[in-house]
Short mmCIF file of C-alpha atoms in Angstrom, two decimals:
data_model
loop_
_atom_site.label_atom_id
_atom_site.label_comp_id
_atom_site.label_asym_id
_atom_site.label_seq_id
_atom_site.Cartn_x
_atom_site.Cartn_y
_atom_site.Cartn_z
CA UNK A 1 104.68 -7.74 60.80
CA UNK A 2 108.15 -5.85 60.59
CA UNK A 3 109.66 -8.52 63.25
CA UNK A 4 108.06 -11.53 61.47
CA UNK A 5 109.90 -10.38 58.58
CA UNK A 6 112.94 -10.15 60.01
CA UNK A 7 113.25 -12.81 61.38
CA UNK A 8 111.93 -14.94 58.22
CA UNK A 9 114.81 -13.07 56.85
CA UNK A 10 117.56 -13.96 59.25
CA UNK A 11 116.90 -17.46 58.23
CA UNK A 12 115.84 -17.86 54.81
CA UNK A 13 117.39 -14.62 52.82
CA UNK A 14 120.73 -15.07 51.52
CA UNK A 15 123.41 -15.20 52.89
CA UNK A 16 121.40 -16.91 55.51
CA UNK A 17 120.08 -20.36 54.56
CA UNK A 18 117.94 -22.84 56.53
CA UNK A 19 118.16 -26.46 56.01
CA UNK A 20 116.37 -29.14 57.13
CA UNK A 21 117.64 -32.60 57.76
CA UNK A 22 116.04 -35.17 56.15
CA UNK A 23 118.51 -37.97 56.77
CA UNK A 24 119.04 -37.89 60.85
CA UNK A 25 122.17 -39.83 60.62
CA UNK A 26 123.64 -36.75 58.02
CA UNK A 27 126.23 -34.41 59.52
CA UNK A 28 125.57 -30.84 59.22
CA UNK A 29 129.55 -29.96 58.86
CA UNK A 30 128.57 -32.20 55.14
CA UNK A 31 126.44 -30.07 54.19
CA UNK A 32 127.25 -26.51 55.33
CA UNK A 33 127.39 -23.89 52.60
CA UNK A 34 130.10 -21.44 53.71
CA UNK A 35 130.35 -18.04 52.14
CA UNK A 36 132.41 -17.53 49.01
CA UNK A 37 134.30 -14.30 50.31
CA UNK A 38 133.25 -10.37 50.31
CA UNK A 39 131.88 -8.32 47.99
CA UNK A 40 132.95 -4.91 48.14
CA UNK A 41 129.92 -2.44 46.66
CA UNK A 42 131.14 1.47 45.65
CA UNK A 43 128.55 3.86 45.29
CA UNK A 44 130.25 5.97 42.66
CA UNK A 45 127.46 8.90 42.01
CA UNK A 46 124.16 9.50 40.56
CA UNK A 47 122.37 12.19 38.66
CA UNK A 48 118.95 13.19 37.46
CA UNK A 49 117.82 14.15 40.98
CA UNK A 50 115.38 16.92 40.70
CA UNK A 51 114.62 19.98 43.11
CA UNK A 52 111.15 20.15 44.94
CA UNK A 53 109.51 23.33 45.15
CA UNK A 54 107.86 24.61 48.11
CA UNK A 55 105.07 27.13 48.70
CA UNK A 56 106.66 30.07 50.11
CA UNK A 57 109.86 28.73 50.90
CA UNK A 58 111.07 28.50 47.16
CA UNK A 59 113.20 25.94 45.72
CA UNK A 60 114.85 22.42 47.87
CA UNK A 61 117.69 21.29 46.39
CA UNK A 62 118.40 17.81 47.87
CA UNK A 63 120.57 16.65 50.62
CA UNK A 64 121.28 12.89 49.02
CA UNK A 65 122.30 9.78 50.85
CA UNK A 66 121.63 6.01 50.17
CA UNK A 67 120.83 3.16 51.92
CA UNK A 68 122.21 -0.37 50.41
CA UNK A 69 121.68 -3.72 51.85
CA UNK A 70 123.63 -7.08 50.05
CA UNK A 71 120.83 -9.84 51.14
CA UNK A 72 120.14 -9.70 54.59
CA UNK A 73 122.52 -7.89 56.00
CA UNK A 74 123.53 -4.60 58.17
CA UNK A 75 121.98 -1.20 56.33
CA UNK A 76 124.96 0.65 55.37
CA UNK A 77 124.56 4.61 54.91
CA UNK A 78 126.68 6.89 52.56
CA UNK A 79 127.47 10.48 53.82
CA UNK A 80 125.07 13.18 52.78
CA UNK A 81 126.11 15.06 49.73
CA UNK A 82 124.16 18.56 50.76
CA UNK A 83 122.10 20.75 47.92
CA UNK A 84 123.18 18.71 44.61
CA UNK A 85 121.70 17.29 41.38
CA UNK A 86 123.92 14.91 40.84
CA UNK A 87 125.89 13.75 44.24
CA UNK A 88 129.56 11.99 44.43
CA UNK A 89 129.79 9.90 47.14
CA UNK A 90 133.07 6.90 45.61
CA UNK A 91 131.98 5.15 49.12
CA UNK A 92 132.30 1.64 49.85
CA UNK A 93 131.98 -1.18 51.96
CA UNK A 94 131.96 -5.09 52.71
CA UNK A 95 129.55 -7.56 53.03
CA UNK A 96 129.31 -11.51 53.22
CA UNK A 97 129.14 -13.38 49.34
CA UNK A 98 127.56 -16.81 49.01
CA UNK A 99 125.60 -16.26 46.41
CA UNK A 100 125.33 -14.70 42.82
CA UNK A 101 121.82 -14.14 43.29
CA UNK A 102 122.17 -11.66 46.14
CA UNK A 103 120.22 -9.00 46.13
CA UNK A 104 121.84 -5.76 46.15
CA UNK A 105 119.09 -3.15 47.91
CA UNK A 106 119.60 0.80 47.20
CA UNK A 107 117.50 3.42 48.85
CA UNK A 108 117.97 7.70 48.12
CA UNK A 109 116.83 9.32 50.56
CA UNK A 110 116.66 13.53 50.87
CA UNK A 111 118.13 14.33 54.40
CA UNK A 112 116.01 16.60 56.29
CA UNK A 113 117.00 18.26 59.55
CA UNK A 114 114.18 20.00 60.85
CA UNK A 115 112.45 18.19 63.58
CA UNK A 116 108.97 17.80 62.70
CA UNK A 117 110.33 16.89 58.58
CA UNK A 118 111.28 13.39 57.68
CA UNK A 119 113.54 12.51 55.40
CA UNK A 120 112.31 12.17 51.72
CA UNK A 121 112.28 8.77 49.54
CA UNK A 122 113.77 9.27 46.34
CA UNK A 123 113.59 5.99 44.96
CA UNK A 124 115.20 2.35 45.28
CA UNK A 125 117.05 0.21 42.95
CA UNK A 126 117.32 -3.61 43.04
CA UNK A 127 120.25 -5.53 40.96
CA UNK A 128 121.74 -8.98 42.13
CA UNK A 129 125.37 -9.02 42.84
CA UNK A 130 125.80 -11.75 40.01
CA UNK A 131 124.04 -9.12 37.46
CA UNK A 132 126.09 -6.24 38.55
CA UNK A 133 129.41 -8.42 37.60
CA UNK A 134 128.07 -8.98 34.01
CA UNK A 135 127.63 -5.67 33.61
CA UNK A 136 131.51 -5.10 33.82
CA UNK A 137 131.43 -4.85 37.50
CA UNK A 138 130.33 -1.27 37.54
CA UNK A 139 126.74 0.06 36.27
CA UNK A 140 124.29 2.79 36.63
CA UNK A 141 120.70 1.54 37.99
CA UNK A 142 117.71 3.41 37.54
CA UNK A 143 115.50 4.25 40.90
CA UNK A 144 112.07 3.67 41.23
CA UNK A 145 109.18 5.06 43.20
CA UNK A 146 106.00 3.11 43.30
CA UNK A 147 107.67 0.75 40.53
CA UNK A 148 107.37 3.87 38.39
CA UNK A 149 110.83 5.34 36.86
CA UNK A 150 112.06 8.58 38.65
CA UNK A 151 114.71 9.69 36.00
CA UNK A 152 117.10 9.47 38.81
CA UNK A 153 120.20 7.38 38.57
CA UNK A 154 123.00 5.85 40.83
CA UNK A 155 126.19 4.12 39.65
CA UNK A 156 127.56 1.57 41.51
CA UNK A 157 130.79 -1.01 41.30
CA UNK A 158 131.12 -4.08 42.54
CA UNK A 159 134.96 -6.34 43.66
CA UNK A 160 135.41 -9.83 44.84
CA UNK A 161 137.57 -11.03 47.30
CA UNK A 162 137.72 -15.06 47.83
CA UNK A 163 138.85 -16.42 51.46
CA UNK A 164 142.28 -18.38 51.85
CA UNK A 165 143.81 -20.29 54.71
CA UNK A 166 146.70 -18.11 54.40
CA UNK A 167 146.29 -15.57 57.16
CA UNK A 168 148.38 -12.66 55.66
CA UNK A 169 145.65 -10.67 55.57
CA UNK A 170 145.39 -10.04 59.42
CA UNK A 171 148.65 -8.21 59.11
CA UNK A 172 147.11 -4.78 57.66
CA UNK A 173 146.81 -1.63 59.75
CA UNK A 174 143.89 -0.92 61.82
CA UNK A 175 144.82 2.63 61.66
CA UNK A 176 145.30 2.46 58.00
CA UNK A 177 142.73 0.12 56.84
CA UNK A 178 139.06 0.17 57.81
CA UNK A 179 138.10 -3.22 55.35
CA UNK A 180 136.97 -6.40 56.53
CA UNK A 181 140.34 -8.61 56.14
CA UNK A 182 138.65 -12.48 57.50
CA UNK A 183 135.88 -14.30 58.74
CA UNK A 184 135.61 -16.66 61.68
CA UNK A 185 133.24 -19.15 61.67
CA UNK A 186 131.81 -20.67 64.71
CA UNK A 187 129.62 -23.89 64.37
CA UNK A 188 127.39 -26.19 67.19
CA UNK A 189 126.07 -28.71 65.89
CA UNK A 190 125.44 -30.51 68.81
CA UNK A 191 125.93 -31.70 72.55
CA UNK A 192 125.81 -34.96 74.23
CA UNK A 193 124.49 -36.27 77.78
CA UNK A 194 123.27 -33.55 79.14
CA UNK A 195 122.93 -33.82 82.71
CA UNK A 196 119.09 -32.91 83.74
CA UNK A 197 115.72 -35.56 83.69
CA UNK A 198 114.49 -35.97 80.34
CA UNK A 199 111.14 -34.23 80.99
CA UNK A 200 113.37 -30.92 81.80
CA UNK A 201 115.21 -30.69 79.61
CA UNK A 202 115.59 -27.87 77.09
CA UNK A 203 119.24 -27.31 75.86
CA UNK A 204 120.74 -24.29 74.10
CA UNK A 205 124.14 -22.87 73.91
CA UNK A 206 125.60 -19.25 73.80
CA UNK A 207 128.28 -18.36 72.13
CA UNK A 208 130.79 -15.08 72.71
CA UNK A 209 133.84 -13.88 70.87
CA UNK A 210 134.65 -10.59 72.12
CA UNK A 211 131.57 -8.31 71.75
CA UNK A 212 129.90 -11.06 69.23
CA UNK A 213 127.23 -12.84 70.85
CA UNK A 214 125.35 -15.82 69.42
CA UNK A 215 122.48 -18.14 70.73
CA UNK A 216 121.66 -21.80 68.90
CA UNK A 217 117.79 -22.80 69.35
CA UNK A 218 116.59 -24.39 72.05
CA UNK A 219 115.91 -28.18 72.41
CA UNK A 220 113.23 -28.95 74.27
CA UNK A 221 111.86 -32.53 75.35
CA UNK A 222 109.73 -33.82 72.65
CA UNK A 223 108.66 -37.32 71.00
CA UNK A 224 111.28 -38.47 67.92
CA UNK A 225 113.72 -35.72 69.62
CA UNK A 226 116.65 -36.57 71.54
CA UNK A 227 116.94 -33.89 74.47
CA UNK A 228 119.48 -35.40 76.10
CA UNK A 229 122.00 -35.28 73.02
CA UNK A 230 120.56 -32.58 71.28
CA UNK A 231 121.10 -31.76 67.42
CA UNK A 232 121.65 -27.46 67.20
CA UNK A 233 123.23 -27.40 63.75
CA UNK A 234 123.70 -23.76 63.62
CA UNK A 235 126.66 -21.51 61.89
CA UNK A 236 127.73 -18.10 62.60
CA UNK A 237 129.95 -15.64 61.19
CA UNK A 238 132.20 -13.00 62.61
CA UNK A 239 133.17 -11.24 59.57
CA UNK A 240 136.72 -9.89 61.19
CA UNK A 241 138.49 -6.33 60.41
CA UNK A 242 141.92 -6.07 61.36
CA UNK A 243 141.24 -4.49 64.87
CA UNK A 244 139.20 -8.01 65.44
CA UNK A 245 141.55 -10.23 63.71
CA UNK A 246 144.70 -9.74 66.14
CA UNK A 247 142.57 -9.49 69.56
CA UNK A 248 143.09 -11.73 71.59
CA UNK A 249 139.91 -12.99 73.20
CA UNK A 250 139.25 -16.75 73.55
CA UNK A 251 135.88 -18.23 71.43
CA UNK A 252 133.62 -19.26 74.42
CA UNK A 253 130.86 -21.96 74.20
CA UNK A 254 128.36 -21.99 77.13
CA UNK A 255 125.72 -24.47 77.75
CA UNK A 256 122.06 -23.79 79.23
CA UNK A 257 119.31 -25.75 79.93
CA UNK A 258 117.00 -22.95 80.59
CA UNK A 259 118.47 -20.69 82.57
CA UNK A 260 120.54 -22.59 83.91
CA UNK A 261 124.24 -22.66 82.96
CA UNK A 262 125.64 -25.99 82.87
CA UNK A 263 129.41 -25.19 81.80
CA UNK A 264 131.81 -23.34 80.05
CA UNK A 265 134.47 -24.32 77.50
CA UNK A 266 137.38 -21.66 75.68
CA UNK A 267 138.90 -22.04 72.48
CA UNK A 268 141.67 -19.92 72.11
CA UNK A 269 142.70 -17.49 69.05
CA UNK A 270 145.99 -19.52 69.23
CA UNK A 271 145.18 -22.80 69.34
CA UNK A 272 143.19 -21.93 65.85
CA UNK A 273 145.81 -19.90 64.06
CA UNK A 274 147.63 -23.43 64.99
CA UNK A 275 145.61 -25.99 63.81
CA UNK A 276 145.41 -27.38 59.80
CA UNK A 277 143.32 -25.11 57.97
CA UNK A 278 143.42 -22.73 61.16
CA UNK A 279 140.28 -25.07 61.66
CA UNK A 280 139.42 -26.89 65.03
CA UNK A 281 136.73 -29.65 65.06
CA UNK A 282 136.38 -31.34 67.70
CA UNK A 283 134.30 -32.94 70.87
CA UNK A 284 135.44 -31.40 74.09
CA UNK A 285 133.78 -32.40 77.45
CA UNK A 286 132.10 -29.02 79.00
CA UNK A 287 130.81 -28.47 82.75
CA UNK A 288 131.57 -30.95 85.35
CA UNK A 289 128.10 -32.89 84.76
CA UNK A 290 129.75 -35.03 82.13
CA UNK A 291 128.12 -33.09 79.16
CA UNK A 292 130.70 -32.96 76.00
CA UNK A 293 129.97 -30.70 72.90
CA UNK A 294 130.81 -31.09 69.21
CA UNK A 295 131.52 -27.93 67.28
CA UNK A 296 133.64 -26.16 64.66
CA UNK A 297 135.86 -23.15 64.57
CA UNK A 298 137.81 -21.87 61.91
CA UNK A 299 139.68 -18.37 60.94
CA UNK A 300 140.11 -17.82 57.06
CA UNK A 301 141.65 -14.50 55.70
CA UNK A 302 141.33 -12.82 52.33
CA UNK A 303 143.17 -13.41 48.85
CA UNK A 304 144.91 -10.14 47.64
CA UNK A 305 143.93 -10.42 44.42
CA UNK A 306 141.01 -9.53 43.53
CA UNK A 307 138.00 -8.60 40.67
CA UNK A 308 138.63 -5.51 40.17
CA UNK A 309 136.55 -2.55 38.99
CA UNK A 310 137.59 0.62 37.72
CA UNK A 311 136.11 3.30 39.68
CA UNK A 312 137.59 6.76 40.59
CA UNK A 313 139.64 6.74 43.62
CA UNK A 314 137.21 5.50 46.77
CA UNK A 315 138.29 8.18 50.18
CA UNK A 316 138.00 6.66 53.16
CA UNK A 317 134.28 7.56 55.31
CA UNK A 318 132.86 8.45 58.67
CA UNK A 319 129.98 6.28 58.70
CA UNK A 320 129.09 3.30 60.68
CA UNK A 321 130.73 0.78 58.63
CA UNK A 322 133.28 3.08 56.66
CA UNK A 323 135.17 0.68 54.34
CA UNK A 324 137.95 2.74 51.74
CA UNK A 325 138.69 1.13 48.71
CA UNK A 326 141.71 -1.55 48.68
CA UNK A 327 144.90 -0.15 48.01
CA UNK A 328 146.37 -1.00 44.16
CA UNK A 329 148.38 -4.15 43.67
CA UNK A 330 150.91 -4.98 41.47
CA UNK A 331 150.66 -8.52 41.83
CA UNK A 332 149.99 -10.72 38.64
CA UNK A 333 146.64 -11.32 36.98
CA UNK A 334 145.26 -14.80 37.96
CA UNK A 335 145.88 -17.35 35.31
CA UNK A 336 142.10 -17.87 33.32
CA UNK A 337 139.40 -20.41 34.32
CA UNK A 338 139.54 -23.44 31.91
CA UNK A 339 136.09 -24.28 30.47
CA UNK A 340 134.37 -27.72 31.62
CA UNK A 341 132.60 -27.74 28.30
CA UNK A 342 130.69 -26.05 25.69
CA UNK A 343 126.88 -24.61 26.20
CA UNK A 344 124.50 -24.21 23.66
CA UNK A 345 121.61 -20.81 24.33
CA UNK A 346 118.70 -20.65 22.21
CA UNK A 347 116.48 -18.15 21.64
CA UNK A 348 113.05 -20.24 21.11
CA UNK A 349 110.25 -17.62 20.90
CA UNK A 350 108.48 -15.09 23.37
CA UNK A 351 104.78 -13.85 23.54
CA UNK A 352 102.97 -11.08 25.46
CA UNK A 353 103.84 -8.66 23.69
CA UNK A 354 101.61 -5.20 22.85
CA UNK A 355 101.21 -3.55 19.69
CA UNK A 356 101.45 0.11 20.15
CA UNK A 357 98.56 2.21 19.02
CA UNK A 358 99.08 5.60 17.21
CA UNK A 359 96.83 8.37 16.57
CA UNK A 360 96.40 8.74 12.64
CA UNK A 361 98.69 6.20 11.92
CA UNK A 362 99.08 2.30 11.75
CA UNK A 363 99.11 0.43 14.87
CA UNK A 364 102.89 -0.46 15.26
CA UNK A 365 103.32 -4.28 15.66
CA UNK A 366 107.02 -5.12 16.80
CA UNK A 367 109.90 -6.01 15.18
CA UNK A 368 111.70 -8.59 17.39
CA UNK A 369 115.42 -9.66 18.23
CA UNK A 370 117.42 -10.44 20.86
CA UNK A 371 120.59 -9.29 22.04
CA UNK A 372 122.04 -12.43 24.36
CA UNK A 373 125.44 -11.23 26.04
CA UNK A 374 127.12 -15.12 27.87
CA UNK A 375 128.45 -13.93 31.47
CA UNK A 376 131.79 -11.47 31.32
CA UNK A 377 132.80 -12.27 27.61
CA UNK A 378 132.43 -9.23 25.25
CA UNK A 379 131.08 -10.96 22.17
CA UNK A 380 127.04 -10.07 21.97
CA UNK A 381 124.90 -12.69 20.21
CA UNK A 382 122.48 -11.18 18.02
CA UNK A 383 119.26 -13.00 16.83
CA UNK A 384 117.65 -12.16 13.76
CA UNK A 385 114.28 -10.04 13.71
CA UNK A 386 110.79 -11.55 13.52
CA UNK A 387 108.57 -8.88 11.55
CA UNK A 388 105.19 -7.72 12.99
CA UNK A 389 104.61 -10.76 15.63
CA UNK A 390 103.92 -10.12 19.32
CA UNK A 391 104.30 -13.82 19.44
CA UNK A 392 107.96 -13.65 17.80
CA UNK A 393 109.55 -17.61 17.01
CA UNK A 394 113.66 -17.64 16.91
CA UNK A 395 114.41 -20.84 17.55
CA UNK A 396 118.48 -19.87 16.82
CA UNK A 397 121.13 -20.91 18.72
CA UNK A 398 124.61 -19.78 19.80
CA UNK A 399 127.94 -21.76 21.90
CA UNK A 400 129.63 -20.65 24.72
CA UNK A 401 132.46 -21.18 26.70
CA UNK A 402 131.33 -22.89 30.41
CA UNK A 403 133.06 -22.40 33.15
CA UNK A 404 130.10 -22.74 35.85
CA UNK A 405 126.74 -23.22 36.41
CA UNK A 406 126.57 -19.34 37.87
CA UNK A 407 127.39 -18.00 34.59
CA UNK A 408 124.77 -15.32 33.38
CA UNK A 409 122.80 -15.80 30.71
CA UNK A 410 121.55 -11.98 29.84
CA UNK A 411 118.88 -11.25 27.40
CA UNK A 412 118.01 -7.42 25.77
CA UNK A 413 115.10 -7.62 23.80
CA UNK A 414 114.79 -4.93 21.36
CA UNK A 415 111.80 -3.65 18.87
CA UNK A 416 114.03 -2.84 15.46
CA UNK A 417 113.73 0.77 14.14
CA UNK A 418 113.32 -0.18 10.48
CA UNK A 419 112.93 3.92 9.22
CA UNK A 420 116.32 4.03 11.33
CA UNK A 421 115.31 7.35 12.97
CA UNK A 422 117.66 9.41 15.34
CA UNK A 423 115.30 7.57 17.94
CA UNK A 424 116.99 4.15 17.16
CA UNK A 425 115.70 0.66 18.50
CA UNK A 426 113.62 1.19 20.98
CA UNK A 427 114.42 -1.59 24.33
CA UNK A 428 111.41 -3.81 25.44
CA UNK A 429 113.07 -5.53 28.62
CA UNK A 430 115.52 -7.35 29.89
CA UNK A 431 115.89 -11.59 30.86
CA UNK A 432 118.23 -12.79 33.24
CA UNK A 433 118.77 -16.33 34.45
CA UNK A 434 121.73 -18.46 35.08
CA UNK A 435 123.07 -21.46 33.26
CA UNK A 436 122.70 -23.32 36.80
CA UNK A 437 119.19 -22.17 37.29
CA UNK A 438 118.26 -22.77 33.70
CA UNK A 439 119.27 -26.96 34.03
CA UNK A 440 117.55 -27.32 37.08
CA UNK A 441 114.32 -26.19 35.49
CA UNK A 442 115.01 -28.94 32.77
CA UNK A 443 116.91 -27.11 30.29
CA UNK A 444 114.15 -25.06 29.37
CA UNK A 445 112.13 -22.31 30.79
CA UNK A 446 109.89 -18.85 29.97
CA UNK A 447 110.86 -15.93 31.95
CA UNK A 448 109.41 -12.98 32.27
CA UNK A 449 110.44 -9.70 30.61
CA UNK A 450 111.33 -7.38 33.15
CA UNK A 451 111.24 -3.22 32.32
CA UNK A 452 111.52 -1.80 35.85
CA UNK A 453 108.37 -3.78 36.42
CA UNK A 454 106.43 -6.51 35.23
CA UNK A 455 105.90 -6.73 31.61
CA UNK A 456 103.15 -9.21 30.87
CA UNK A 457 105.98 -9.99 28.07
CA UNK A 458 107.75 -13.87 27.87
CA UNK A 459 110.76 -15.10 26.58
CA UNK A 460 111.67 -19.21 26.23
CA UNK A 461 115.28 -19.97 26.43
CA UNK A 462 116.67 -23.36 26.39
CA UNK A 463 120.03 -24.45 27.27
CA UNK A 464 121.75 -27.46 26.12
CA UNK A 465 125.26 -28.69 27.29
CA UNK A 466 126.60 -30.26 24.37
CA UNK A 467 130.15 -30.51 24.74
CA UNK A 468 131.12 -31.35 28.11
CA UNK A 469 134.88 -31.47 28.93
CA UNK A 470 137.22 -34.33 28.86
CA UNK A 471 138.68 -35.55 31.63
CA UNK A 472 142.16 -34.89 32.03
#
């Protein structure tokens, strides 16, 4: 089951993606979806750990660590902060962006050392990345055991760095700077007169780049599939700290039929940093059977500038992927977006939800409203409050700025405190959904309140562009 998983994962969880081709004569270099850069994710602290007690061998503080995971990618661990409440790790580290609906993944876990004890689950957490950055790039998640809450906490920060052609980026220390500084990208998409009977064959090809080693699927003979000039259409990415960025080993593309291996071809680190773009695409013969394969490589490094967080100063880590924080810039704040039109949100009505029952005292039916905050801008839309309804109708409307169709749309749905006790207004969920997300479904969709779990609670929104931009 676990390796089923996995490998579903490899292909279909972000930042993986699998397409299929439904247009043969379509090129796959059309239609590749790169990655947008790195995200770099701090885990700041957390608090509200509690101690377990144990029959005759008093109280266990615990020995915290975490676990995080950006989509599917490597598990990266945090030291262990021994016997605390409320541990301080300001750790870091880099993973591959495509995607504002990665999932960030956090696991506490109580380190145990004695042989026969396994480590404890505390709780996980689950927040996308493009969430995270409407919370103001830094925010303190709740755990959860069992989808029950577990009063423990972790805060966590979030920066974006975008990729550029300019290769500046190699230039940093190895000795001073742990971070991820590039990516190459390597892509087969497919080979051409490949020298074996039709009935044998069954193509694949390996590719190396220093201790990075890749394999495309395998071809095999098949009716409506061309063997002989088979179709891979496979990408892979080398994300590239500085040690990586200035080797010097040669990209190497070997093809197999089988076992067999029917030729080599290099690419070399120079003859990339060289080309346009630092981009090579091209058709180079390979072997001496008269077999020629079409491919892309390309080496991208990072912008300096990038979306910042303010988080306490980030040390530098022994872990397997220790990443300290990037070093301060004085550089210039990037000029602002400009909008590509206006966007209408409104609040049309929700159901499902519960009237609370009280002992001696009227049932409580819910007062209603909305609290709709429009990606990073500060303003929070209020709606106004339907009065004992579990089926609450808005139907109000507010304008935003758009930029993009990954702006957040985030919803807070509140029941109003009308004796305005020290308790205040008591938060029935949460709705999240892009402006992207929210078109596709038609302008119009009901999403599901979420509390830590599900809700059996609904909210409609509708989304309306009604101003688009001109063209300039």
């Amino acid at each position: 089951k676990q390796v089923t998983h996995q490998s579903l994962a490899a292909m279909v969880v972000l930042p993986n993606r699998m397409l299929y081709k439904m247009d043969l004569a379509s090129s796959y270099l059309d239609t590749y979806h790169a990655p947008l850069g790195i995200a770099r994710i701090t885990l700041v602290e957390g608090r509200g750990f509690v101690p377990e007690k144990r029959s005759l061998r008093g109280v266990d503080i615990p020995d915290v660590y975490c676990l995080t995971t950006v989509g599917y990618s490597d598990v990266w661990r945090t030291s262990t902060i021994k016997n605390s409440l409320t541990p301080q790790w300001n750790e870091c580290a880099d993973f591959l962006f495509t995607d504002h609906q990665q999932i960030i993944k956090i696991q506490a876990w109580d380190e145990d050392t004695g042989t026969l004890d396994a480590d404890d689950f505390l709780g996980d957490s689950k927040i996308s990345v493009g969430e995270l950055l409407l919370r103001g790039r830094s925010m303190e998640t709740q755990l959860y055991v069992d989808e029950q809450e577990s009063g423990a906490y972790v805060t966590l920060g979030c920066e974006l760095s975008e990729w550029t052609s300019d290769l500046t980026s190699f230039q940093r220390s190895p000795d001073e700077h742990k971070t991820l500084c590039g990516l190459m990208t390597i892509i087969v998409t497919r080979a051409f007169n490949i020298p074996v009977e039709l009935v044998k064959a069954a193509s694949y090809v390996k590719v190396t780049y220093g201790e990075n080693v890749f394999f495309t699927s395998q071809v095999d003979h098949y009716p409506g599939i061309d063997a002989i000039n088979p179709q891979y259409d496979c990408a892979f990415h080398i994300p590239l700290t500085p040690k990586l960025a200035n080797g010097t080993d040669d990209v190497v593309f070997s093809l197999y039929n089988n076992q067999d291996l029917l030729g080599t071809m290099n690419v070399t680190k120079e003859s990339i940093t060289s080309a346009p773009e630092n981009t090579i695409t091209e058709r180079r013969p390979i072997g001496e059977g008269g077999a020629s394969l079409e491919f892309r490589v390309s080496l991208q490094g990072l912008k300096e500038k990038v979306s910042r967080v303010t988080l306490p100063a980030v040390p530098s880590m022994e872990v397997d992927r220790s990443l300290p924080p990037m070093k301060p810039e004085e550089e210039e704040v990037p000029s602002e977006p400009k909008p590509i039109g206006t966007v209408r949100v409104t609040a049309v009505r929700g159901r499902g939800f519960k009237v609370q029952k009280r002992f001696m005292k009227k049932d409580d039916i819910p007062d209603l409203y909305c609290n709709v905050k429009f990606d990073s801008e500060d303003y929070i839309w209020r709606t106004s409050t339907i009065r004992n309804s579990t089926t609450p109708e808005w139907n109000e409307s507010a304008d935003f700025a758009l930029l993009n169709h990954d702006q957040i749309i985030d919803l807070d749905l509140f029941d109003e405190d009308r004796r305005k006790s020290l308790v205040g207004d008591e938060k029935m969920g949460n709705v999240t959904i892009s402006v992207g997300e929210l078109l596709l479904a038609g302008g119009e969709a009901e999403i599901e309140v979420k509390k830590g779990k599900s809700s059996g609670a609904f909210v409609t929104l509708r989304c309306d562009v009604v101003e688009p931009a001109p063209y300039s």
